[in-house]
Amino acid sequence: LLVTVPQKNMPFSVLNKSRLSLIASAVTRSFATTTRYPLPPSVRIVEVGPRDGLQNEKRFVETEIKIQLINRLSEAGLKTIEATSFVSPKWVPQMADNTKVLKGITKHTGRSYPVLTPNLKGFKDAVASGATEVAVFSAASETFSKRNTNTTIQKSLENCVEVIKAARAENVRVRGYVSCVLGCPYEGYIDPESVAHVAKTLYDAGCYEISLGDTIGIGTPGSCIAMLKRVKRDLPTDALAVHFHDTYGQALVNIMVSLQEGISVVDSSVAGLGGCPYAKGATGNVATEDVVYMLQGLGIDVGVDLHALIDAGNFISNALGRSNSSRAATALTAKAGLRGASSSCM
């Protein structure tokens, strides 16, 4: 749909009028020709807060706090919770307690607690610590890949395939992430062809599911639909998930159009925790509380107790010394407080 190619390293701010016109035309055609699926009866939420949400916190979060957070999220009904990351503590010191966290949480039947393993060493350490599901990642942007992992897209995919092969031998499930699917902080526009190539490579190698991540939260419904349409030509819809950051306030509407495109797996982070150290200005992941509030309002089953989820979000926000970034959590917490004050005055 969108086949214009930007000049190398062209920032978003200098897109010319003709290019903007082409984008607008492509978006219009995308909406006009998209086959709308009925909304899914249920959606599986992949909670990434304990890993993606906390990994960039400058102050070390105590291990017991991380364990309590994961246990609270489990008790709220979330079935997939990304627990930690097995990376070098030199690069991500916040995840240095990965083994203690993974061994310390209460594992519920019917729940999964995947961990991020960027290389073979991380995978071996994770399995030794009891991991039964792992995640690998690559990017659709060459520059971002080099800045984030100091390697090319091709090399990062080779590393992923190495982990996937090892996981298959150990009967460990693997989920794949693709970063920068709707834009890059360095390259700007990302061609959906690149996204499809990376996603297909991971899927063909053995990932059971591919999460498509808008790392800097730049995407809109139009660019989201165009990207999904292209990826779905190569991968089955039920093997795809979406992962949106909310930098431009577009995350929920992007999730909505993704549902209309047949997607039924959504990544999110409790209390809107997260960000990206390699993407200046990128805010946190879409808040799980906001996603659950919206989905429940649509009559979609998510299997999550919203009030217990809000309690978990408030717990970690208090531990970090900041307010909960979820709008739904903030509003419902205030509402509950007003009710309490009203009752006490009667």
PDB file of N, CA and C in Angstrom, residues 23-77:
ATOM      1  N   ILE A  23       1.139   9.471   1.444  1.00  0.00           N
ATOM      2  CA  ILE A  23       0.795   8.708   2.648  1.00  0.00           C
ATOM      3  C   ILE A  23      -0.702   8.770   2.903  1.00  0.00           C
ATOM      4  N   ALA A  24      -1.276   9.968   2.802  1.00  0.00           N
ATOM      5  CA  ALA A  24      -2.707  10.126   3.033  1.00  0.00           C
ATOM      6  C   ALA A  24      -3.510   9.285   2.044  1.00  0.00           C
ATOM      7  N   SER A  25      -3.084   9.282   0.784  1.00  0.00           N
ATOM      8  CA  SER A  25      -3.780   8.491  -0.227  1.00  0.00           C
ATOM      9  C   SER A  25      -3.698   7.002   0.077  1.00  0.00           C
ATOM     10  N   ALA A  26      -2.508   6.561   0.498  1.00  0.00           N
ATOM     11  CA  ALA A  26      -2.329   5.148   0.823  1.00  0.00           C
ATOM     12  C   ALA A  26      -3.179   4.741   2.012  1.00  0.00           C
ATOM     13  N   VAL A  27      -3.250   5.619   3.015  1.00  0.00           N
ATOM     14  CA  VAL A  27      -4.064   5.334   4.196  1.00  0.00           C
ATOM     15  C   VAL A  27      -5.523   5.224   3.812  1.00  0.00           C
ATOM     16  N   THR A  28      -5.992   6.143   2.952  1.00  0.00           N
ATOM     17  CA  THR A  28      -7.384   6.119   2.510  1.00  0.00           C
ATOM     18  C   THR A  28      -7.690   4.812   1.790  1.00  0.00           C
ATOM     19  N   ARG A  29      -6.786   4.382   0.887  1.00  0.00           N
ATOM     20  CA  ARG A  29      -6.991   3.127   0.175  1.00  0.00           C
ATOM     21  C   ARG A  29      -6.966   1.954   1.137  1.00  0.00           C
ATOM     22  N   SER A  30      -6.100   2.049   2.161  1.00  0.00           N
ATOM     23  CA  SER A  30      -5.989   0.970   3.137  1.00  0.00           C
ATOM     24  C   SER A  30      -7.308   0.754   3.858  1.00  0.00           C
ATOM     25  N   PHE A  31      -7.923   1.843   4.320  1.00  0.00           N
ATOM     26  CA  PHE A  31      -9.196   1.729   5.016  1.00  0.00           C
ATOM     27  C   PHE A  31     -10.282   1.245   4.070  1.00  0.00           C
ATOM     28  N   ALA A  32     -10.232   1.708   2.829  1.00  0.00           N
ATOM     29  CA  ALA A  32     -11.281   1.377   1.876  1.00  0.00           C
ATOM     30  C   ALA A  32     -11.251  -0.084   1.463  1.00  0.00           C
ATOM     31  N   THR A  33     -10.057  -0.687   1.415  1.00  0.00           N
ATOM     32  CA  THR A  33      -9.926  -2.044   0.890  1.00  0.00           C
ATOM     33  C   THR A  33      -9.726  -3.096   1.976  1.00  0.00           C
ATOM     34  N   THR A  34      -9.600  -2.673   3.235  1.00  0.00           N
ATOM     35  CA  THR A  34      -9.349  -3.630   4.303  1.00  0.00           C
ATOM     36  C   THR A  34     -10.569  -4.509   4.563  1.00  0.00           C
ATOM     37  N   THR A  35     -10.332  -5.816   4.680  1.00  0.00           N
ATOM     38  CA  THR A  35     -11.394  -6.731   5.064  1.00  0.00           C
ATOM     39  C   THR A  35     -11.530  -6.696   6.573  1.00  0.00           C
ATOM     40  N   ARG A  36     -12.681  -6.274   7.061  1.00  0.00           N
ATOM     41  CA  ARG A  36     -12.885  -6.182   8.495  1.00  0.00           C
ATOM     42  C   ARG A  36     -13.310  -7.540   9.067  1.00  0.00           C
ATOM     43  N   TYR A  37     -12.620  -7.978  10.093  1.00  0.00           N
ATOM     44  CA  TYR A  37     -13.003  -9.182  10.796  1.00  0.00           C
ATOM     45  C   TYR A  37     -13.939  -8.790  11.939  1.00  0.00           C
ATOM     46  N   PRO A  38     -14.820  -9.708  12.345  1.00  0.00           N
ATOM     47  CA  PRO A  38     -15.586  -9.417  13.557  1.00  0.00           C
ATOM     48  C   PRO A  38     -14.631  -9.356  14.735  1.00  0.00           C
ATOM     49  N   LEU A  39     -14.956  -8.580  15.735  1.00  0.00           N
ATOM     50  CA  LEU A  39     -14.081  -8.499  16.901  1.00  0.00           C
ATOM     51  C   LEU A  39     -13.965  -9.877  17.544  1.00  0.00           C
ATOM     52  N   PRO A  40     -12.772 -10.234  17.999  1.00  0.00           N
ATOM     53  CA  PRO A  40     -12.596 -11.562  18.602  1.00  0.00           C
ATOM     54  C   PRO A  40     -13.393 -11.679  19.892  1.00  0.00           C
ATOM     55  N   PRO A  41     -13.928 -12.859  20.194  1.00  0.00           N
ATOM     56  CA  PRO A  41     -14.682 -13.032  21.444  1.00  0.00           C
ATOM     57  C   PRO A  41     -13.794 -12.953  22.679  1.00  0.00           C
ATOM     58  N   SER A  42     -12.512 -13.255  22.493  1.00  0.00           N
ATOM     59  CA  SER A  42     -11.574 -13.189  23.613  1.00  0.00           C
ATOM     60  C   SER A  42     -10.226 -12.698  23.118  1.00  0.00           C
ATOM     61  N   VAL A  43      -9.462 -12.111  24.023  1.00  0.00           N
ATOM     62  CA  VAL A  43      -8.127 -11.608  23.715  1.00  0.00           C
ATOM     63  C   VAL A  43      -7.178 -12.058  24.816  1.00  0.00           C
ATOM     64  N   ARG A  44      -6.032 -12.571  24.401  1.00  0.00           N
ATOM     65  CA  ARG A  44      -4.997 -12.924  25.380  1.00  0.00           C
ATOM     66  C   ARG A  44      -4.038 -11.745  25.522  1.00  0.00           C
ATOM     67  N   ILE A  45      -3.877 -11.309  26.737  1.00  0.00           N
ATOM     68  CA  ILE A  45      -2.963 -10.205  27.017  1.00  0.00           C
ATOM     69  C   ILE A  45      -1.631 -10.767  27.477  1.00  0.00           C
ATOM     70  N   VAL A  46      -0.564 -10.297  26.851  1.00  0.00           N
ATOM     71  CA  VAL A  46       0.789 -10.663  27.284  1.00  0.00           C
ATOM     72  C   VAL A  46       1.326  -9.498  28.110  1.00  0.00           C
ATOM     73  N   GLU A  47       1.449  -9.722  29.393  1.00  0.00           N
ATOM     74  CA  GLU A  47       1.904  -8.679  30.314  1.00  0.00           C
ATOM     75  C   GLU A  47       3.428  -8.598  30.289  1.00  0.00           C
ATOM     76  N   VAL A  48       3.939  -7.436  29.888  1.00  0.00           N
ATOM     77  CA  VAL A  48       5.393  -7.280  29.744  1.00  0.00           C
ATOM     78  C   VAL A  48       5.993  -6.338  30.798  1.00  0.00           C
ATOM     79  N   GLY A  49       5.179  -5.894  31.732  1.00  0.00           N
ATOM     80  CA  GLY A  49       5.652  -4.929  32.720  1.00  0.00           C
ATOM     81  C   GLY A  49       6.856  -5.360  33.542  1.00  0.00           C
ATOM     82  N   PRO A  50       6.861  -6.580  34.095  1.00  0.00           N
ATOM     83  CA  PRO A  50       7.989  -6.982  34.941  1.00  0.00           C
ATOM     84  C   PRO A  50       9.329  -7.017  34.211  1.00  0.00           C
ATOM     85  N   ARG A  51       9.295  -7.171  32.879  1.00  0.00           N
ATOM     86  CA  ARG A  51      10.543  -7.174  32.110  1.00  0.00           C
ATOM     87  C   ARG A  51      10.697  -5.884  31.313  1.00  0.00           C
ATOM     88  N   ASP A  52       9.910  -5.722  30.279  1.00  0.00           N
ATOM     89  CA  ASP A  52      10.023  -4.555  29.412  1.00  0.00           C
ATOM     90  C   ASP A  52       9.736  -3.266  30.173  1.00  0.00           C
ATOM     91  N   GLY A  53       8.850  -3.353  31.139  1.00  0.00           N
ATOM     92  CA  GLY A  53       8.479  -2.165  31.897  1.00  0.00           C
ATOM     93  C   GLY A  53       9.541  -1.708  32.884  1.00  0.00           C
ATOM     94  N   LEU A  54      10.225  -2.667  33.503  1.00  0.00           N
ATOM     95  CA  LEU A  54      11.177  -2.322  34.566  1.00  0.00           C
ATOM     96  C   LEU A  54      12.629  -2.264  34.116  1.00  0.00           C
ATOM     97  N   GLN A  55      12.947  -2.806  32.947  1.00  0.00           N
ATOM     98  CA  GLN A  55      14.356  -3.002  32.599  1.00  0.00           C
ATOM     99  C   GLN A  55      15.170  -1.705  32.514  1.00  0.00           C
ATOM    100  N   ASN A  56      14.514  -0.584  32.251  1.00  0.00           N
ATOM    101  CA  ASN A  56      15.253   0.668  32.100  1.00  0.00           C
ATOM    102  C   ASN A  56      15.201   1.563  33.332  1.00  0.00           C
ATOM    103  N   GLU A  57      14.610   1.055  34.417  1.00  0.00           N
ATOM    104  CA  GLU A  57      14.572   1.843  35.648  1.00  0.00           C
ATOM    105  C   GLU A  57      15.998   2.058  36.155  1.00  0.00           C
ATOM    106  N   LYS A  58      16.330   3.298  36.436  1.00  0.00           N
ATOM    107  CA  LYS A  58      17.693   3.617  36.875  1.00  0.00           C
ATOM    108  C   LYS A  58      17.988   3.094  38.278  1.00  0.00           C
ATOM    109  N   ARG A  59      16.994   3.174  39.144  1.00  0.00           N
ATOM    110  CA  ARG A  59      17.174   2.666  40.505  1.00  0.00           C
ATOM    111  C   ARG A  59      16.782   1.190  40.536  1.00  0.00           C
ATOM    112  N   PHE A  60      17.646   0.369  41.144  1.00  0.00           N
ATOM    113  CA  PHE A  60      17.369  -1.067  41.170  1.00  0.00           C
ATOM    114  C   PHE A  60      16.107  -1.349  41.975  1.00  0.00           C
ATOM    115  N   VAL A  61      15.209  -2.103  41.371  1.00  0.00           N
ATOM    116  CA  VAL A  61      13.968  -2.510  42.036  1.00  0.00           C
ATOM    117  C   VAL A  61      14.247  -3.813  42.779  1.00  0.00           C
ATOM    118  N   GLU A  62      13.957  -3.821  44.053  1.00  0.00           N
ATOM    119  CA  GLU A  62      14.265  -4.990  44.875  1.00  0.00           C
ATOM    120  C   GLU A  62      13.615  -6.256  44.320  1.00  0.00           C
ATOM    121  N   THR A  63      14.338  -7.346  44.439  1.00  0.00           N
ATOM    122  CA  THR A  63      13.867  -8.622  43.911  1.00  0.00           C
ATOM    123  C   THR A  63      12.501  -8.996  44.465  1.00  0.00           C
ATOM    124  N   GLU A  64      12.307  -8.797  45.743  1.00  0.00           N
ATOM    125  CA  GLU A  64      11.038  -9.162  46.363  1.00  0.00           C
ATOM    126  C   GLU A  64       9.884  -8.346  45.785  1.00  0.00           C
ATOM    127  N   ILE A  65      10.143  -7.089  45.428  1.00  0.00           N
ATOM    128  CA  ILE A  65       9.107  -6.257  44.805  1.00  0.00           C
ATOM    129  C   ILE A  65       8.731  -6.842  43.443  1.00  0.00           C
ATOM    130  N   LYS A  66       9.720  -7.254  42.666  1.00  0.00           N
ATOM    131  CA  LYS A  66       9.445  -7.857  41.352  1.00  0.00           C
ATOM    132  C   LYS A  66       8.638  -9.138  41.513  1.00  0.00           C
ATOM    133  N   ILE A  67       9.007  -9.952  42.480  1.00  0.00           N
ATOM    134  CA  ILE A  67       8.289 -11.208  42.713  1.00  0.00           C
ATOM    135  C   ILE A  67       6.848 -10.925  43.117  1.00  0.00           C
ATOM    136  N   GLN A  68       6.665  -9.975  44.025  1.00  0.00           N
ATOM    137  CA  GLN A  68       5.304  -9.618  44.445  1.00  0.00           C
ATOM    138  C   GLN A  68       4.483  -9.098  43.279  1.00  0.00           C
ATOM    139  N   LEU A  69       5.110  -8.290  42.419  1.00  0.00           N
ATOM    140  CA  LEU A  69       4.387  -7.752  41.265  1.00  0.00           C
ATOM    141  C   LEU A  69       3.889  -8.877  40.362  1.00  0.00           C
ATOM    142  N   ILE A  70       4.773  -9.810  40.033  1.00  0.00           N
ATOM    143  CA  ILE A  70       4.390 -10.921  39.159  1.00  0.00           C
ATOM    144  C   ILE A  70       3.297 -11.763  39.803  1.00  0.00           C
ATOM    145  N   ASN A  71       3.418 -12.026  41.091  1.00  0.00           N
ATOM    146  CA  ASN A  71       2.390 -12.807  41.790  1.00  0.00           C
ATOM    147  C   ASN A  71       1.045 -12.084  41.781  1.00  0.00           C
ATOM    148  N   ARG A  72       1.062 -10.775  41.961  1.00  0.00           N
ATOM    149  CA  ARG A  72      -0.183 -10.000  41.926  1.00  0.00           C
ATOM    150  C   ARG A  72      -0.809 -10.041  40.530  1.00  0.00           C
ATOM    151  N   LEU A  73       0.029  -9.964  39.518  1.00  0.00           N
ATOM    152  CA  LEU A  73      -0.483 -10.020  38.144  1.00  0.00           C
ATOM    153  C   LEU A  73      -1.079 -11.395  37.845  1.00  0.00           C
ATOM    154  N   SER A  74      -0.447 -12.439  38.348  1.00  0.00           N
ATOM    155  CA  SER A  74      -0.990 -13.794  38.189  1.00  0.00           C
ATOM    156  C   SER A  74      -2.351 -13.899  38.863  1.00  0.00           C
ATOM    157  N   GLU A  75      -2.436 -13.386  40.070  1.00  0.00           N
ATOM    158  CA  GLU A  75      -3.684 -13.458  40.829  1.00  0.00           C
ATOM    159  C   GLU A  75      -4.790 -12.629  40.182  1.00  0.00           C
ATOM    160  N   ALA A  76      -4.401 -11.622  39.412  1.00  0.00           N
ATOM    161  CA  ALA A  76      -5.403 -10.811  38.705  1.00  0.00           C
ATOM    162  C   ALA A  76      -5.965 -11.541  37.492  1.00  0.00           C
ATOM    163  N   GLY A  77      -5.340 -12.654  37.107  1.00  0.00           N
ATOM    164  CA  GLY A  77      -5.877 -13.463  36.023  1.00  0.00           C
ATOM    165  C   GLY A  77      -5.085 -13.444  34.738  1.00  0.00           C
TER     166      GLY A  77
END
